[in-house]
XYZ file of C-alpha atoms in Angstrom:
581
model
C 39.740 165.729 17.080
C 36.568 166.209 19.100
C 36.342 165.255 22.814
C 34.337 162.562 24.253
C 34.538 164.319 27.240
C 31.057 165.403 28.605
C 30.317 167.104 32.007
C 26.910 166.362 32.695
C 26.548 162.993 34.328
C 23.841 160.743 32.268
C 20.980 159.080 33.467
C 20.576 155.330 34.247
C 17.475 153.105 34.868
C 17.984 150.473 37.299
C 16.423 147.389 36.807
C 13.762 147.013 39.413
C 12.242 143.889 40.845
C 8.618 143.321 41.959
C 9.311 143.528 45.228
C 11.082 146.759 45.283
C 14.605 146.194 44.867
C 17.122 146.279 42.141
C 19.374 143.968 40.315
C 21.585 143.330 37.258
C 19.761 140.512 36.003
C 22.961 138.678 35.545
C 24.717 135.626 35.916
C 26.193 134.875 39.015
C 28.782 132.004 38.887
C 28.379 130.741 42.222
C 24.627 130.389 41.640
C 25.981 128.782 37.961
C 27.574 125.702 39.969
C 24.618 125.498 42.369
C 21.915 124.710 39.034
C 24.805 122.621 36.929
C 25.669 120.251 39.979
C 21.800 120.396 40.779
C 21.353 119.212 37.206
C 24.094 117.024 37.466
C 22.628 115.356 40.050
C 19.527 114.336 38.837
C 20.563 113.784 35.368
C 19.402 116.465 33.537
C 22.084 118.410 32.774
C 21.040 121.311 30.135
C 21.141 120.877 26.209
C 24.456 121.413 24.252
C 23.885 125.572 23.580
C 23.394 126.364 27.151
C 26.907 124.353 27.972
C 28.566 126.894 25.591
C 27.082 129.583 27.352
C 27.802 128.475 30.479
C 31.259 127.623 29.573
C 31.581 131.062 27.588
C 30.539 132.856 31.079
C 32.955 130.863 33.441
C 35.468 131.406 31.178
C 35.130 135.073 30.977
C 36.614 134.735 34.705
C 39.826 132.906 33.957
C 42.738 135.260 34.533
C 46.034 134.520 32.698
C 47.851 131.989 34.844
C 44.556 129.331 34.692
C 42.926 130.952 38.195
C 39.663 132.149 37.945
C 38.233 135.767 40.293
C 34.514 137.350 39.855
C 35.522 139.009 36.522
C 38.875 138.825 34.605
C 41.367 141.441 35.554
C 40.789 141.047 39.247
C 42.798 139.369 42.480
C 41.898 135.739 42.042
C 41.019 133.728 44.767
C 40.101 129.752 46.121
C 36.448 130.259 46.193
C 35.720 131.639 42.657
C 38.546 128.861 41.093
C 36.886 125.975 42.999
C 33.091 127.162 42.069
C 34.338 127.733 38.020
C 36.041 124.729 37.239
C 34.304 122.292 39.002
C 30.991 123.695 37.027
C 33.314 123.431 33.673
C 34.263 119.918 34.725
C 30.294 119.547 35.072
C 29.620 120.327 31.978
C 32.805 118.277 29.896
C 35.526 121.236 30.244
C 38.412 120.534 31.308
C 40.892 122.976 32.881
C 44.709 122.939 32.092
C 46.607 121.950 34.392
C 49.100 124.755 33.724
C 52.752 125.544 35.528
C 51.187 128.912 36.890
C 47.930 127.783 38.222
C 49.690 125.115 40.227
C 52.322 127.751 41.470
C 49.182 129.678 42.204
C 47.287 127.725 44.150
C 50.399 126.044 45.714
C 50.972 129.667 47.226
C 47.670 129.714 49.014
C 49.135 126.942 51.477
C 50.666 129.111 55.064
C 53.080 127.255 57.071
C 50.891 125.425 59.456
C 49.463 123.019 56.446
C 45.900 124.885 56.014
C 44.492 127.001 52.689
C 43.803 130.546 51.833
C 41.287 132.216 49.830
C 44.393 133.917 48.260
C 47.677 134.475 49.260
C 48.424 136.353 52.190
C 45.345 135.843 53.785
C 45.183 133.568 57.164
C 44.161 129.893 55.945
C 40.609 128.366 56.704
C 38.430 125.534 56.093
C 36.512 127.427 53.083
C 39.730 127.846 51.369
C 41.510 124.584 52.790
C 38.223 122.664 51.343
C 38.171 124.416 47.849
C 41.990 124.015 47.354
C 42.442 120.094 48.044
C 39.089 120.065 45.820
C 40.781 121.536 42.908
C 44.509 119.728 43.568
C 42.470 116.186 43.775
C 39.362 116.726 41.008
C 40.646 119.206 38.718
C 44.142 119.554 38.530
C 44.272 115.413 39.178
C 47.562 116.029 41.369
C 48.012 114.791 45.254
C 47.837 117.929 48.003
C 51.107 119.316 48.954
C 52.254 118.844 52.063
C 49.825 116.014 53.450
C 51.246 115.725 56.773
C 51.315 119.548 57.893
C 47.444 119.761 56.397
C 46.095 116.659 58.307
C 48.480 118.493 61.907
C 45.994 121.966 60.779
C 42.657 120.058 60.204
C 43.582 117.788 63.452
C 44.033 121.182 65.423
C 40.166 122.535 64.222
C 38.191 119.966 67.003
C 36.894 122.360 70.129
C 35.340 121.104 73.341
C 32.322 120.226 72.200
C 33.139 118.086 69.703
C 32.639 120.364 67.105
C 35.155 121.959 64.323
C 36.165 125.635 63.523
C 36.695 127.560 60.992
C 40.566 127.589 61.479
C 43.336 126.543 64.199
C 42.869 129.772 66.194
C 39.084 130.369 66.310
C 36.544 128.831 69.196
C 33.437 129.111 67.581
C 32.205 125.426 65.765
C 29.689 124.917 62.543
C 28.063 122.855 60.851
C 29.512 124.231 57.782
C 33.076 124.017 59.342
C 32.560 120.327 59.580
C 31.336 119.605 56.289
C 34.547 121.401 54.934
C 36.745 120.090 57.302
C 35.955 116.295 56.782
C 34.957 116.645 52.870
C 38.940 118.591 53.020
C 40.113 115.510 54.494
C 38.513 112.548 52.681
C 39.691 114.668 49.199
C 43.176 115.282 50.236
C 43.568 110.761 51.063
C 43.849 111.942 55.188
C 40.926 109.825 56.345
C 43.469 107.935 58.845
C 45.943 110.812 59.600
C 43.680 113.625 61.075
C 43.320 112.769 64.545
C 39.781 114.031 65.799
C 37.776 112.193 68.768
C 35.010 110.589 65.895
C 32.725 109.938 69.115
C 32.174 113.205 70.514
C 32.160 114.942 66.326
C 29.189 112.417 65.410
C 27.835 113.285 68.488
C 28.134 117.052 68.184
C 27.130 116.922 64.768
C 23.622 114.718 65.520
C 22.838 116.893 68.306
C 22.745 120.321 65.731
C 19.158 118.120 64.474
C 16.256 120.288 65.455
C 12.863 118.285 66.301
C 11.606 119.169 63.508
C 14.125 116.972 61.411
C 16.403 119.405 59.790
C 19.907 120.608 60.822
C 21.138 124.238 62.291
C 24.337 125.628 61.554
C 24.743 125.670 65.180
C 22.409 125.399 68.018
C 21.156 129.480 68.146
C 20.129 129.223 64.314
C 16.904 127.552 62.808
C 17.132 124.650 60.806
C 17.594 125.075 57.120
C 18.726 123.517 53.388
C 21.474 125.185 53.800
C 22.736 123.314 56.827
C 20.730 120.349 56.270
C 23.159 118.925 53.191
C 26.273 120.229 54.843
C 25.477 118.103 57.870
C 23.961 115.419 56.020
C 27.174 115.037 53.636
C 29.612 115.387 56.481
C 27.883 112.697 58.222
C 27.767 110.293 55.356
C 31.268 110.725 54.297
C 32.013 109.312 57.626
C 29.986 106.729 57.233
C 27.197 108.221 59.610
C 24.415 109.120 59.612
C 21.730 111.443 61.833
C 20.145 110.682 64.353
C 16.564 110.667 62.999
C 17.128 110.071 59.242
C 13.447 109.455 58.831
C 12.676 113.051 59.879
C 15.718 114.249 58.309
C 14.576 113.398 54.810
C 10.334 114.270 55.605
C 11.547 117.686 56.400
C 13.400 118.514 53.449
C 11.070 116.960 51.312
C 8.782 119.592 53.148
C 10.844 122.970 52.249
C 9.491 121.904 48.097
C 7.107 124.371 46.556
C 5.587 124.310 43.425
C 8.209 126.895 42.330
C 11.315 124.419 43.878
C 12.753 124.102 47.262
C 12.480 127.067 50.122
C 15.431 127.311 52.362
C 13.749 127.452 55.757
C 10.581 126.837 57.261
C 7.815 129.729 57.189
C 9.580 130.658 53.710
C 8.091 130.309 50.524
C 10.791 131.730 47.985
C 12.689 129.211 45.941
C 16.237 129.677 45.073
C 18.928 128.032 43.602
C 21.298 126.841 46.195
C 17.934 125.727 48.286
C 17.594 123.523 44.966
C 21.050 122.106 44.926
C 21.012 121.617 49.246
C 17.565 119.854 49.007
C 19.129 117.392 46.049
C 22.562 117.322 48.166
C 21.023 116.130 51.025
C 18.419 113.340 50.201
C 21.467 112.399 47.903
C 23.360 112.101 51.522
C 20.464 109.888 52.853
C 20.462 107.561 50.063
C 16.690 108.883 49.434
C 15.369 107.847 45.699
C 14.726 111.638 44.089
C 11.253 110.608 42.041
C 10.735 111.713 38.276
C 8.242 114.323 39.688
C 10.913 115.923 42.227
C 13.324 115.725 39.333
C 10.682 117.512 37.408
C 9.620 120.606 39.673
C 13.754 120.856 40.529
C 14.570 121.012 37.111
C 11.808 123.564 36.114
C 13.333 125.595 39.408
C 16.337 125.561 37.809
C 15.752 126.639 34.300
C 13.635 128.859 35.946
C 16.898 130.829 37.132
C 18.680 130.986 33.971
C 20.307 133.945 32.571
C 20.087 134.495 28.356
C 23.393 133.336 26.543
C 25.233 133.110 29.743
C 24.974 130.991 33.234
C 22.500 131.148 36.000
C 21.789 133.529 38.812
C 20.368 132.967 42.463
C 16.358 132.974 41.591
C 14.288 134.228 38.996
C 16.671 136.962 36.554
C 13.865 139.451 37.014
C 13.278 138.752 40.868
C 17.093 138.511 41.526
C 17.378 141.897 43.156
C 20.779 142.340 45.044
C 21.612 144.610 48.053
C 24.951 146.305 46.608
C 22.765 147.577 43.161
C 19.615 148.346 45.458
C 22.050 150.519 47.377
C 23.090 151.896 44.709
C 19.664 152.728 43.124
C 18.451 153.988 46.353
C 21.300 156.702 46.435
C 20.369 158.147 43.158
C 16.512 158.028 44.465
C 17.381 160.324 47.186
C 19.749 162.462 44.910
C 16.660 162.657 42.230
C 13.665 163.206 44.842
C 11.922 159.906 43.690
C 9.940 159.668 46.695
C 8.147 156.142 45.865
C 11.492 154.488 44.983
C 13.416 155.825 48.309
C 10.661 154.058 50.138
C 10.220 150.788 48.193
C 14.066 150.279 48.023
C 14.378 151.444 51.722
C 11.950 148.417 52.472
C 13.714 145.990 50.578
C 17.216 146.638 51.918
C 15.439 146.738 55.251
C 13.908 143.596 54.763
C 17.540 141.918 53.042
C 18.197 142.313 57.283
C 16.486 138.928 57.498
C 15.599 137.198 60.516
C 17.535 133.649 60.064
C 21.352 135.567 59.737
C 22.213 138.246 61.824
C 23.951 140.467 58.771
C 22.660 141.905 55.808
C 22.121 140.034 52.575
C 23.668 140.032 48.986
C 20.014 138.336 48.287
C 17.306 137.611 49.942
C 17.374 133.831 51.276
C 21.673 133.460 50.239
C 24.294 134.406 53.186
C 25.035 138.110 55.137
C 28.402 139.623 53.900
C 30.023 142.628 55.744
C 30.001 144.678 52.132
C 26.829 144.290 51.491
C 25.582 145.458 55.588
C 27.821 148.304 54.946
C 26.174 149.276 51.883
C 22.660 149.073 53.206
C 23.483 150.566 56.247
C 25.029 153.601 54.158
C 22.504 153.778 51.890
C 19.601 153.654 54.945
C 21.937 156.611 56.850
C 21.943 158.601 53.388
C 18.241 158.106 53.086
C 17.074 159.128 56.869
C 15.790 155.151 56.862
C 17.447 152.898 60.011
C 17.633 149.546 59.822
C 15.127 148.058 62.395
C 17.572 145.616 64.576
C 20.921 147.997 64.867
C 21.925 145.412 67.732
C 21.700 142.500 65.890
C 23.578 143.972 63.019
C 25.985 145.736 65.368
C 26.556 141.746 67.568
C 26.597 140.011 63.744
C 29.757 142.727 63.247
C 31.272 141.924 66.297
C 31.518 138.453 66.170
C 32.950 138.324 62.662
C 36.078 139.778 64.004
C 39.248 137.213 63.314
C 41.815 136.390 65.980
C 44.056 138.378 63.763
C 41.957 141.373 64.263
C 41.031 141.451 61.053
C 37.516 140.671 59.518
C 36.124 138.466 56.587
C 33.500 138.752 53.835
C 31.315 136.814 55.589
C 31.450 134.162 59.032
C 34.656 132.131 59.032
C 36.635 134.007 55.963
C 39.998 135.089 56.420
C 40.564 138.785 56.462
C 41.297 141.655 54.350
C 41.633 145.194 54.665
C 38.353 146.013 52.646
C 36.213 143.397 54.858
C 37.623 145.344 58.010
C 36.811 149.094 56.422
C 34.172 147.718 56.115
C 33.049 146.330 59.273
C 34.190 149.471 61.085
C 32.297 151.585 58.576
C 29.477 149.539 59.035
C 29.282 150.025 63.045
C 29.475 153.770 62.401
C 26.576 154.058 59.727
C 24.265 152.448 62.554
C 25.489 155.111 64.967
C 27.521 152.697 66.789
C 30.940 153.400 68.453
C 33.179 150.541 66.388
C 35.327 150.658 70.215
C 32.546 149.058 71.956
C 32.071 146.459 69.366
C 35.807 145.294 68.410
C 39.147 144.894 69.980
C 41.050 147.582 68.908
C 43.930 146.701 69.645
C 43.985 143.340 67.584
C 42.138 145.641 64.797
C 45.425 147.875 64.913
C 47.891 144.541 64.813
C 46.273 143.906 61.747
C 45.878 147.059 59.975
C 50.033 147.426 60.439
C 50.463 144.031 59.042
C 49.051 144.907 55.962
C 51.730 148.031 55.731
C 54.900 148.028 54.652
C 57.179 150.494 52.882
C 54.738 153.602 53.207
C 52.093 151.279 51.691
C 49.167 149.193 52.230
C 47.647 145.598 50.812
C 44.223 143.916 50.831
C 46.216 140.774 52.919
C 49.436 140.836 54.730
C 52.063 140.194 52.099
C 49.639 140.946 49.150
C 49.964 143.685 46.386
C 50.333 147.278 47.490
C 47.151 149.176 46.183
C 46.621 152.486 46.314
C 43.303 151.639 47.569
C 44.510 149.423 50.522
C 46.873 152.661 51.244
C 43.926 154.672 51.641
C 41.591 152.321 53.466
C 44.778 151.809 55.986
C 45.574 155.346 56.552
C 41.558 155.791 57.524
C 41.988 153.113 59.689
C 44.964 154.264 61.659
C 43.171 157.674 62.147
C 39.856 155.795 63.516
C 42.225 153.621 66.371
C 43.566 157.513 67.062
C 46.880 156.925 65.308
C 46.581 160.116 63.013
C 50.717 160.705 62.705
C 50.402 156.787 61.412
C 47.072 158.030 59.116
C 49.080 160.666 57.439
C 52.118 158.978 56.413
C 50.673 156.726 54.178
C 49.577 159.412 52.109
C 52.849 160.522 51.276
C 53.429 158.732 48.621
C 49.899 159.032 46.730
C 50.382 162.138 44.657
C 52.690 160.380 42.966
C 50.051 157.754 41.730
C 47.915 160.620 40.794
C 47.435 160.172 36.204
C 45.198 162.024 34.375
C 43.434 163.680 37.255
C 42.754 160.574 39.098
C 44.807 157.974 41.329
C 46.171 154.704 40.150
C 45.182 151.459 41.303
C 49.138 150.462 41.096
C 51.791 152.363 39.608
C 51.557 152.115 35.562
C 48.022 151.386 35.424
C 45.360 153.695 34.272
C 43.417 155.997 37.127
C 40.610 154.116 38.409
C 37.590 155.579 40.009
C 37.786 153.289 43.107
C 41.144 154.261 43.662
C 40.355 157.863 43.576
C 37.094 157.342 45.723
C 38.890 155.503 48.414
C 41.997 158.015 48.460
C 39.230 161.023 48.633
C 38.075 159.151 51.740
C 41.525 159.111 53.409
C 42.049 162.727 52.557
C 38.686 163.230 54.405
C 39.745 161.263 57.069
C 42.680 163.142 57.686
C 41.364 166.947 57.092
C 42.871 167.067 53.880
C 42.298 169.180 51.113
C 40.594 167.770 47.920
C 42.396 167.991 44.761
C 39.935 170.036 42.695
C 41.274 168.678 39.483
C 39.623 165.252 40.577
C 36.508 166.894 38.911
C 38.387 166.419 35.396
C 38.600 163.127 36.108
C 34.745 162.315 36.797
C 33.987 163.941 33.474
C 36.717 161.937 31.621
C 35.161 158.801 32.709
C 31.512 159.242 31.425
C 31.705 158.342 27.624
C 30.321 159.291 24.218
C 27.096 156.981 24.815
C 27.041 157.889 28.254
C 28.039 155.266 30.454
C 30.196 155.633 33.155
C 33.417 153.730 33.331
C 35.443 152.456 35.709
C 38.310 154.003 34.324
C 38.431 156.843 31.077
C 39.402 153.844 28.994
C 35.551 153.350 28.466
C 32.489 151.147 29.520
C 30.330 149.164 26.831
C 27.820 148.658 29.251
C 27.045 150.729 32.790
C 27.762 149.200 35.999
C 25.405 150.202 38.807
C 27.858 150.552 41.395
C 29.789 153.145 39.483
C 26.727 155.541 40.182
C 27.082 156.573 43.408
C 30.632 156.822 44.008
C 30.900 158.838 41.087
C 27.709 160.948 42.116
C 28.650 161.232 45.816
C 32.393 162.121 44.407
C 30.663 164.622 42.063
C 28.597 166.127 45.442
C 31.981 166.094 47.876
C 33.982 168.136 45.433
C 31.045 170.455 45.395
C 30.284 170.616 48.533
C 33.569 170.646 50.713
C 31.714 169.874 53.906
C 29.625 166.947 52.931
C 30.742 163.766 54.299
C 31.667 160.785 51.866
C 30.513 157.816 52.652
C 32.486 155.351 53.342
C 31.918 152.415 50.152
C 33.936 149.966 49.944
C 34.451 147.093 47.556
């Protein structure tokens, strides 16, 4: 039989955008709920074909016990089951109500009453909002546990009258608040929390700007995005702002020709700007007029993806910062002088001035994987990012009381958000000490260990991945005896060359790129046979899988931890960076 094994890696054309990035051109289902409640909204949802589609897509992220993650096969979690079946509810789908996905999502409840994203992780008003969501509007069933959940959303009010993201943290948001109180209207609580309602309308009246719209909190500018959750918040409560007037003049001002711009001095339309702007004069009662209807619902279709859902703005504008990362490493591997620079400039610009971290898109929120992976990329092409401080502050702050750190600002943490917030710090030529509290960082590193190995979340699956990204953990806080144990036990989830996600499964090339990365972190040889491995994965066509099982289709982040993998084993001193997903 002849081999499909080839050893020269193939080439791969990333999809560019105009403005110098790169994307997949694919649907995105968060952006897919955005246009279908958008739609919703102002009665126009789309024709019967594009419902399959949609349906087909959202589907396509249902894992086996009724829970939905970003793709099938991966850890599910709150915020991808809330955003899936409440756009299949949209859109006349119903989802079953099965013995499993209750278990599942009856799991993500801790002791204190509040939500996870998934289990294991510390519960917060994201999760705790998206869970009594789904119990209530999808799964038609009452929360569990009323009484300990209105104790945990009683204990989020701070001094000022604002709320938190969970019982331990001080800082308060707008988004917090919508979350909080939409949490407890859904979950029947609207007499059981016990906040001071005077000083939260107050609090939340006073985040108005002068300009009309709302701030997130008092150091941001006003935008959509905070606009509808304040807006919302305040009318479930039967409030409303301040100035209403100049509340609803404002918003109507962020509407282009193209559909609604998030903040002021912006002119790029997006989807969730779309469904905010609707949200929020929605909120204020405001009549939306055929011709707004109109221009929203051109936006809209204007964002659609072929035979599938939506994504975040035009499909061939809707560049990303993980694949423009990813495109700009093989630009500096290939010598492709022009592209280094225009991608360099886009994931320089994805730094914008509004959030403090880097961007998955231009105009949608920072996330810590997505600032590690531009300021990796930037390091690996000789190009800084132009505010290291603000990045390096942004970092800082996102750090839990659990010493752990989230996706993005108020998320609960996991081992690959804290990787790669330390990572992060170091690609800007930061020392992560000066930014963090080690010591809580090292609490929660350890509680995601136990028996030799590591997990994502306290409690969660052992990975071989977590393992790794633990053990190069320990050896940054200067535990290096603590570093090398947990690589005991990896060569014996070493198949076929590679390492094993979790014992029994195939070799995966994360798991071999983040276990490479311990062994560098520990002065550790490198298995040569690794290289065996990297050939086994490219197939016949030429695509680069995940694992030697095959790929129908090439995924652009495969590229450069299989190329930088390819360069390490080559070149024994070259330093791998440290990717993380």
């Amino acid at each position: 039989m002849a081999s499909n094994i080839v050893t020269v890696q193939p080439s791969f054309k990333f999809l560019r955008t105009a403005d110098g990035g790169a994307g997949t051109f694919g649907s995105d289902l968060w952006a897919t709920y955005a246009a279908t409640r958008t739609l919703r909204w102002i009665d126009r949802l789309p024709d019967l074909q594009k419902r399959v589609h949609i349906a087909g897509f959202l589907q396509s992220c249902q894992n086996s016990d009724g829970s939905f993650s970003w793709q099938r096969g991966l850890a599910s979690d709150i915020w991808a089951t809330f955003y899936c079946s409440q756009t299949l509810a949209d859109i006349g789908h119903s989802v079953n109500a099965s013995q499993s996905f209750v278990e599942w999502i009856s799991s993500l409840q801790d002791k204190d009453g509040g939500f996870a994203m998934m289990p294991g992780q510390t519960a917060d008003v994201w999760a705790t909002y998206y869970a009594t969501r789904v119990f209530r509007e999808i799964l038609k069933l009452p929360v569990p546990n009323r009484h300990r959940l209105a104790e945990w959303l009683s204990g989020l009010q701070r001094g000022d009258g604002g709320l938190a993201w969970n019982i331990t943290t001080a800082e308060t948001d707008t988004r917090a608040a919508y979350y909080a109180i939409h949490a407890k209207h859904a979950a029947g609580l609207d007499h059981d929390v016990k906040w001071d309602d005077q000083r939260l309308r107050g609090w939340l009246q006073s985040l108005q700007a002068p300009s009309g719209g709302f701030r997130f909190s008092p150091e941001y500018a006003p935008c959509l995005w905070a606009t509808f959750r304040a807006t919302k918040a305040l009318s479930i409560q039967n409030w409303q702002p301040s100035e209403p007037e100049a509340c609803e003049k404002w918003i109507v001002q962020r509407q282009r020709t193209e559909g609604f711009a998030r903040w002021e001095d912006y002119e790029v339309s997006d989807v969730w700007a779309n469904f905010s702007a609707v949200g929020a004069l929605q909120a204020l009662n405001v009549t939306i007029n055929e011709g707004q209807k109109d221009r929203t619902q051109r936006a809209i279709e204007s964002f659609s993806v072929d035979g599938a859902g939506y994504t975040y703005r035009q499909p061939s504008a809707a560049g990303d910062a993980l694949t423009t990362a990813s495109a700009l490493y093989s630009a500096v591997d290939n010598a492709e002088t022009d592209s280094v620079e225009q991608l360099s400039i886009w994931l320089q610009k994805a730094h914008m001035p509004w959030e403090d971290g880097v961007m998955y898109m231009p105009g949608r929120g920072a996330e810590i994987r997505c600032s590690l992976w531009a300021a990796a990329a930037l390091d690996y092409a000789g190009r800084p990012l132009f505010d290291t401080g603000r990045l390096s502050n942004w970092i800082s702050r996102l750090q839990n009381p659990d010493g752990g750190f989230g996706y993005w600002q108020g998320r609960g943490s996991d081992l690959v958000s804290t990787s790669a917030a330390i990572s992060a710090l170091e690609s800007l030529g930061q020392h992560f000490a000066e930014h963090v509290d080690v010591a809580r960082l090292t609490s929660f590193v350890l509680n995601c260990i136990r028996g030799g190995l590591g997990s994502n979340v306290p409690n969660g699956p052992i990975t071989t991945s977590s393992t790794a990204q633990a053990s190069r953990l320990l050896v940054k806080v200067g535990d290096r005896d603590g570093g090398l144990s947990l690589l005991e036990h990896l060569p014996q989830r070493m198949r076929l060359s590679g390492y094993v996600e979790q014992l029994g499964g195939p070799p995966t090339l994360y798991a071999t790129y983040q276990t490479v990365l311990a062994l560098q972190a520990n002065d550790l040889e490198i298995p040569a046979q690794i290289s065996r491995f990297l050939d086994r994965l490219i197939t016949r066509e030429g695509y680069i899988g995940w694992t030697p099982l095959g790929a129908s289709r090439q995924d652009p982040l495969i590229l450069p931890l299989h190329g930088l993998l390819s360069r390490k084993l080559g070149e024994p001193l070259f330093r791998l960076p440290e990717l993380v997903l």
